[in-house]
Structures are given as C-alpha cells and as structure tokens.
mmCIF file of C-alpha atoms in Angstrom:
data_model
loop_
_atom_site.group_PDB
_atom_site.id
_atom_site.type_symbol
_atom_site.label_atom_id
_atom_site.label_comp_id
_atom_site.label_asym_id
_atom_site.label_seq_id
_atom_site.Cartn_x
_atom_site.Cartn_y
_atom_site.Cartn_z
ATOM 1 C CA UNK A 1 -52.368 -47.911 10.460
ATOM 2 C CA UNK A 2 -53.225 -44.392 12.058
ATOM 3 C CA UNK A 3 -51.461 -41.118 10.700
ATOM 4 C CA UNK A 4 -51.585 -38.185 13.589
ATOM 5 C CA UNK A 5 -53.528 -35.225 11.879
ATOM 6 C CA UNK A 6 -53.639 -31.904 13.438
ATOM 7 C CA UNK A 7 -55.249 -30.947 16.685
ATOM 8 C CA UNK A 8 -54.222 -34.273 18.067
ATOM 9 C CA UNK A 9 -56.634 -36.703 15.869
ATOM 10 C CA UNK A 10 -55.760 -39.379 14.003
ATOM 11 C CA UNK A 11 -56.286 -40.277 10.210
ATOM 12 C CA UNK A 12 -57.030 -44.032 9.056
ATOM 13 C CA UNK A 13 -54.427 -45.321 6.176
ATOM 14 C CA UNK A 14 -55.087 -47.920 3.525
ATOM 15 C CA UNK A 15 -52.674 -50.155 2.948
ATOM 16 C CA UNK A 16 -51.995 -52.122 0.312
ATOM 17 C CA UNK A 17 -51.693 -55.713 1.108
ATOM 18 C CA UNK A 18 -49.159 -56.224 -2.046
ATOM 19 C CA UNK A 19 -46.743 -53.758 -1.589
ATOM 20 C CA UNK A 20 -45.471 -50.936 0.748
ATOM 21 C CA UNK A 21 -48.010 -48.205 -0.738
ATOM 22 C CA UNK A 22 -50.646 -46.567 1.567
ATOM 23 C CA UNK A 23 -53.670 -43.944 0.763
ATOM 24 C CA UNK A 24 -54.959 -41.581 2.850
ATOM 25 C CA UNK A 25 -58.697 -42.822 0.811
ATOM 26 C CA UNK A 26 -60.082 -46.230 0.267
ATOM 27 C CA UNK A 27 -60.936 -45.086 -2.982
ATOM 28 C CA UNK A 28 -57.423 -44.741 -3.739
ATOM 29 C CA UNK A 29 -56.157 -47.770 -2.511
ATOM 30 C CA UNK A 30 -59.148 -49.318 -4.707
ATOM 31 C CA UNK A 31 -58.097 -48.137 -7.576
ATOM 32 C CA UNK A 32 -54.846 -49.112 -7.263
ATOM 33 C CA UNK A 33 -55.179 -52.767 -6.068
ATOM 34 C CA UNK A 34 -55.905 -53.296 -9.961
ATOM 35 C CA UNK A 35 -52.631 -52.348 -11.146
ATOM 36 C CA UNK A 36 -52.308 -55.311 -9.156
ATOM 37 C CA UNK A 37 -54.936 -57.680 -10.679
ATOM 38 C CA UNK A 38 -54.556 -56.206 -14.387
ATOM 39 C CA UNK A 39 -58.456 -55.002 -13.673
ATOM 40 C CA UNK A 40 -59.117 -51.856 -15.949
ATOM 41 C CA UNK A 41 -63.447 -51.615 -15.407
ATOM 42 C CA UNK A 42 -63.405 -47.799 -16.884
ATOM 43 C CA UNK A 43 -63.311 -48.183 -21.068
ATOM 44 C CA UNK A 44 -63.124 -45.447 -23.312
ATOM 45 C CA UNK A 45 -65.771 -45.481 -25.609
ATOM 46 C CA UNK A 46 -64.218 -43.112 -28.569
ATOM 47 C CA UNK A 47 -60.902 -45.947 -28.202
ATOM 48 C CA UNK A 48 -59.524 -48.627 -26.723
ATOM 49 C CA UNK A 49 -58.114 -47.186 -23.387
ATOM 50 C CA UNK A 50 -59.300 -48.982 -20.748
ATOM 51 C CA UNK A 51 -58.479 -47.618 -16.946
ATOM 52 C CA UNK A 52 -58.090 -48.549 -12.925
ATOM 53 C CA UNK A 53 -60.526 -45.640 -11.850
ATOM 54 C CA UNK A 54 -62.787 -43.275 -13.250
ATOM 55 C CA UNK A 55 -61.039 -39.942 -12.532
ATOM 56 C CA UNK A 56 -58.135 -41.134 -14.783
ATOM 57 C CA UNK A 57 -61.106 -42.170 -17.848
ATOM 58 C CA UNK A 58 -62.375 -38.529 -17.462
ATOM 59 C CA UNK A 59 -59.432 -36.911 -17.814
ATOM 60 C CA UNK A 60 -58.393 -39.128 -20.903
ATOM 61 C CA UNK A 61 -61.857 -38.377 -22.242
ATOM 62 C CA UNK A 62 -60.282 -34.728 -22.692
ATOM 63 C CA UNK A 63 -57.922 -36.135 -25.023
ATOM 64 C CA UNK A 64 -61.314 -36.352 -27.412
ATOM 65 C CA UNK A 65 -62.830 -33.403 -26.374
ATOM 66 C CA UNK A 66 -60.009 -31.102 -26.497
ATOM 67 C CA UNK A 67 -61.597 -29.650 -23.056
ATOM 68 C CA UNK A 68 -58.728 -27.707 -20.858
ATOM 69 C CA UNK A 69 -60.978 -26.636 -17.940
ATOM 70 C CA UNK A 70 -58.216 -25.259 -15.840
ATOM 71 C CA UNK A 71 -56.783 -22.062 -16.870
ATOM 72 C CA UNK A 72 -53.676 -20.011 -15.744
ATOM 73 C CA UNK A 73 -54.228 -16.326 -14.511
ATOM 74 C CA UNK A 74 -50.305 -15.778 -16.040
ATOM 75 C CA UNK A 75 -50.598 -16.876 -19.455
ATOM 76 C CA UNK A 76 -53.047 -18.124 -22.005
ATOM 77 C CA UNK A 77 -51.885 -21.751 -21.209
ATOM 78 C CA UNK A 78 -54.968 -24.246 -19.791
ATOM 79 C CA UNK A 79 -54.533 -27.695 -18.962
ATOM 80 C CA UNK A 80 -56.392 -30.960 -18.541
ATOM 81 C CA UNK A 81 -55.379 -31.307 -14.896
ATOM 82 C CA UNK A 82 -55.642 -29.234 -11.907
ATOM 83 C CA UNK A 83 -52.350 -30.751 -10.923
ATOM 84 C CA UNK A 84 -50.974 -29.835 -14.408
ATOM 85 C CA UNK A 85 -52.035 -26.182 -13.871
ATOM 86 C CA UNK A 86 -50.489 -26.111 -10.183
ATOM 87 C CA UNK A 87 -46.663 -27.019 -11.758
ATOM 88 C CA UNK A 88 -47.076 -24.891 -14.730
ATOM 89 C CA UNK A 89 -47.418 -21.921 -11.988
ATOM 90 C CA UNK A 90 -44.380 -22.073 -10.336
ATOM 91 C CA UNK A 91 -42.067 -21.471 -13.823
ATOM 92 C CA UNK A 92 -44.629 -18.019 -12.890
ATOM 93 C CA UNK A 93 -43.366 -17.514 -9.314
ATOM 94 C CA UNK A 94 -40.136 -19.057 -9.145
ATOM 95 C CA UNK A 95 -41.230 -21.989 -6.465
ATOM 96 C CA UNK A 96 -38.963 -24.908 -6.755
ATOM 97 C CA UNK A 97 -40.059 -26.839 -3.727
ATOM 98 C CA UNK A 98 -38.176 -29.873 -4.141
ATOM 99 C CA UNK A 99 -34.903 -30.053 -3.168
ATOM 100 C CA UNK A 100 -31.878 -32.240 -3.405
ATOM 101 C CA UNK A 101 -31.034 -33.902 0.032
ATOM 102 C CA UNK A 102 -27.723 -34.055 -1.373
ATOM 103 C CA UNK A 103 -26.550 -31.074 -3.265
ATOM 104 C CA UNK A 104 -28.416 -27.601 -3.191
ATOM 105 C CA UNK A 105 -29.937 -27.426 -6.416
ATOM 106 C CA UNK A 106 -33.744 -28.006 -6.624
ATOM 107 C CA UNK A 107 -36.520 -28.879 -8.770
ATOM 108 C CA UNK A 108 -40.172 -27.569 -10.082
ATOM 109 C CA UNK A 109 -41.581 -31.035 -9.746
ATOM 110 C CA UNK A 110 -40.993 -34.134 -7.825
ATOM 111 C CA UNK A 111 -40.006 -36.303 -11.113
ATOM 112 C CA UNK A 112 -37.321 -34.027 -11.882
ATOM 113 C CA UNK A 113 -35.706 -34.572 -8.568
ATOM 114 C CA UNK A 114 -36.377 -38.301 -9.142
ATOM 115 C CA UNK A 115 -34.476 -38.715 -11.845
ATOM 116 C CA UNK A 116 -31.540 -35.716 -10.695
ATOM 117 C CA UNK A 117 -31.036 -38.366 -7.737
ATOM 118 C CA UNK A 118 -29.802 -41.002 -10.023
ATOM 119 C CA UNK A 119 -26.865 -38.608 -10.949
ATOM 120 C CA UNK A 120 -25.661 -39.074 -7.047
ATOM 121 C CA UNK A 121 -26.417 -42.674 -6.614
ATOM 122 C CA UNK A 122 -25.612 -44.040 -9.901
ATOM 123 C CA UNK A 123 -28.734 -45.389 -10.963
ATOM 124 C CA UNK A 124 -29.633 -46.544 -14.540
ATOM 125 C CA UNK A 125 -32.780 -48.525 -14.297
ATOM 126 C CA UNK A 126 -33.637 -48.428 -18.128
ATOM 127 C CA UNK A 127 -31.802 -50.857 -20.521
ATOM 128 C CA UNK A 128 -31.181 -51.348 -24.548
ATOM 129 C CA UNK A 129 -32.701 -54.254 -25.593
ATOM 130 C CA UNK A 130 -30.269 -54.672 -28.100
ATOM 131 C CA UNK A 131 -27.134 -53.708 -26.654
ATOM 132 C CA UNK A 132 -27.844 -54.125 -22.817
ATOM 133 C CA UNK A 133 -26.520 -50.574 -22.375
ATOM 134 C CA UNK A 134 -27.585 -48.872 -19.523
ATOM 135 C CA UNK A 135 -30.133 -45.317 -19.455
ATOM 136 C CA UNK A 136 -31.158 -42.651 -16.940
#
C-alpha cells in the first residue's frame, strides 16, 4: 500500500498480514509481527523482561539505571521517554490536541480520549472475574 506524502510522492506502508495494523517502517512492522508469534529476542539481563524490539529493552533498562535523559525546560521533571516528555509539556502550555468527535471537551493525550469515548458509546470492555460485572 502507498500513502501520498507531500510534494506529490508517495510513502511505502507495511502491513501486517494478521491484522488491520500498518507502519510507516519495516522495522516497526517487525517488531510487531511478534506480538503475533509470542517472539520476545531482546532479554533483560538485570531481570526477567524479555521484549519484541530493542528500543522498548533500552528504555526498560532505565528502570535499572534510574537514567531520565529527557528533561523539561518548565520544571525539574525528566523522563525516560521523549514521548513522555512531549505530553508532560502540554499541562505547561495548555495544548489539548485531542478532541471529542462527539462532545467539545478534549484531552492531553490520545488514551484519555480513548477511554472518554466509552462514556458516549457505552463500552465496558474489562470484566470481574468473580462477579462478571462490567469496567471502563
């Protein structure tokens, strides 16, 4: 499948042949082909973690170390992701990017929204193993 990128070129995507997830990198779509298979090649060696990809064993390793490489300008916060860091900042500016296609309020981060949307549609995907009641 071809995605259109800017200036009228187009972008390979790499599908996974299991389900309707696609990549933008091959590496990706690797990596997660073994949440298919179970495959975890990346151990820990300070526990038993095992992981799909090596960027996810690094930043575990920091769980060790104690190492929060990226910092924010705001505050004395750091964090172990970059991705981490980038959320953190908008509670700095204000940004809630992620809006509610239904009602006006919106969100700092995607997974917030997620689970919001299950107030609209009724949604309660977790159960009680004891009592079979139903969770958000």
């Amino acid at each position: 499948i071809l995605a259109p990128e800017s200036g009228g070129k187009f972008r390979r995507l790499h599908c996974c042949r299991h389900c309707p997830k696609w990549f933008l990198e091959s590496a990706d779509l690797t990596s997660h082909l073994r949440s298919h298979t179970s495959e975890r090649p990346f151990p820990c060696d300070r526990c038993r973690a095992t992981f799909t990809d090596k960027r996810t064993l690094t930043v575990h390793l920091r769980t060790h170390t104690g190492e929060r490489p990226y910092r924010c300008e705001q505050c004395p916060k750091a964090f172990t992701q970059l991705s981490i860091l980038q959320r953190h900042r908008r509670l700095h500016t204000g940004e809630r990017p992620f809006q509610c296609p239904t009602c006006p309020t919106t969100f700092t981060a995607k997974h917030h929204l997620e689970y919001h949307l299950r107030t609209h549609t009724g949604e309660r995907p977790y159960a009680c193993e004891l009592c079979a009641r139903k969770f958000t």
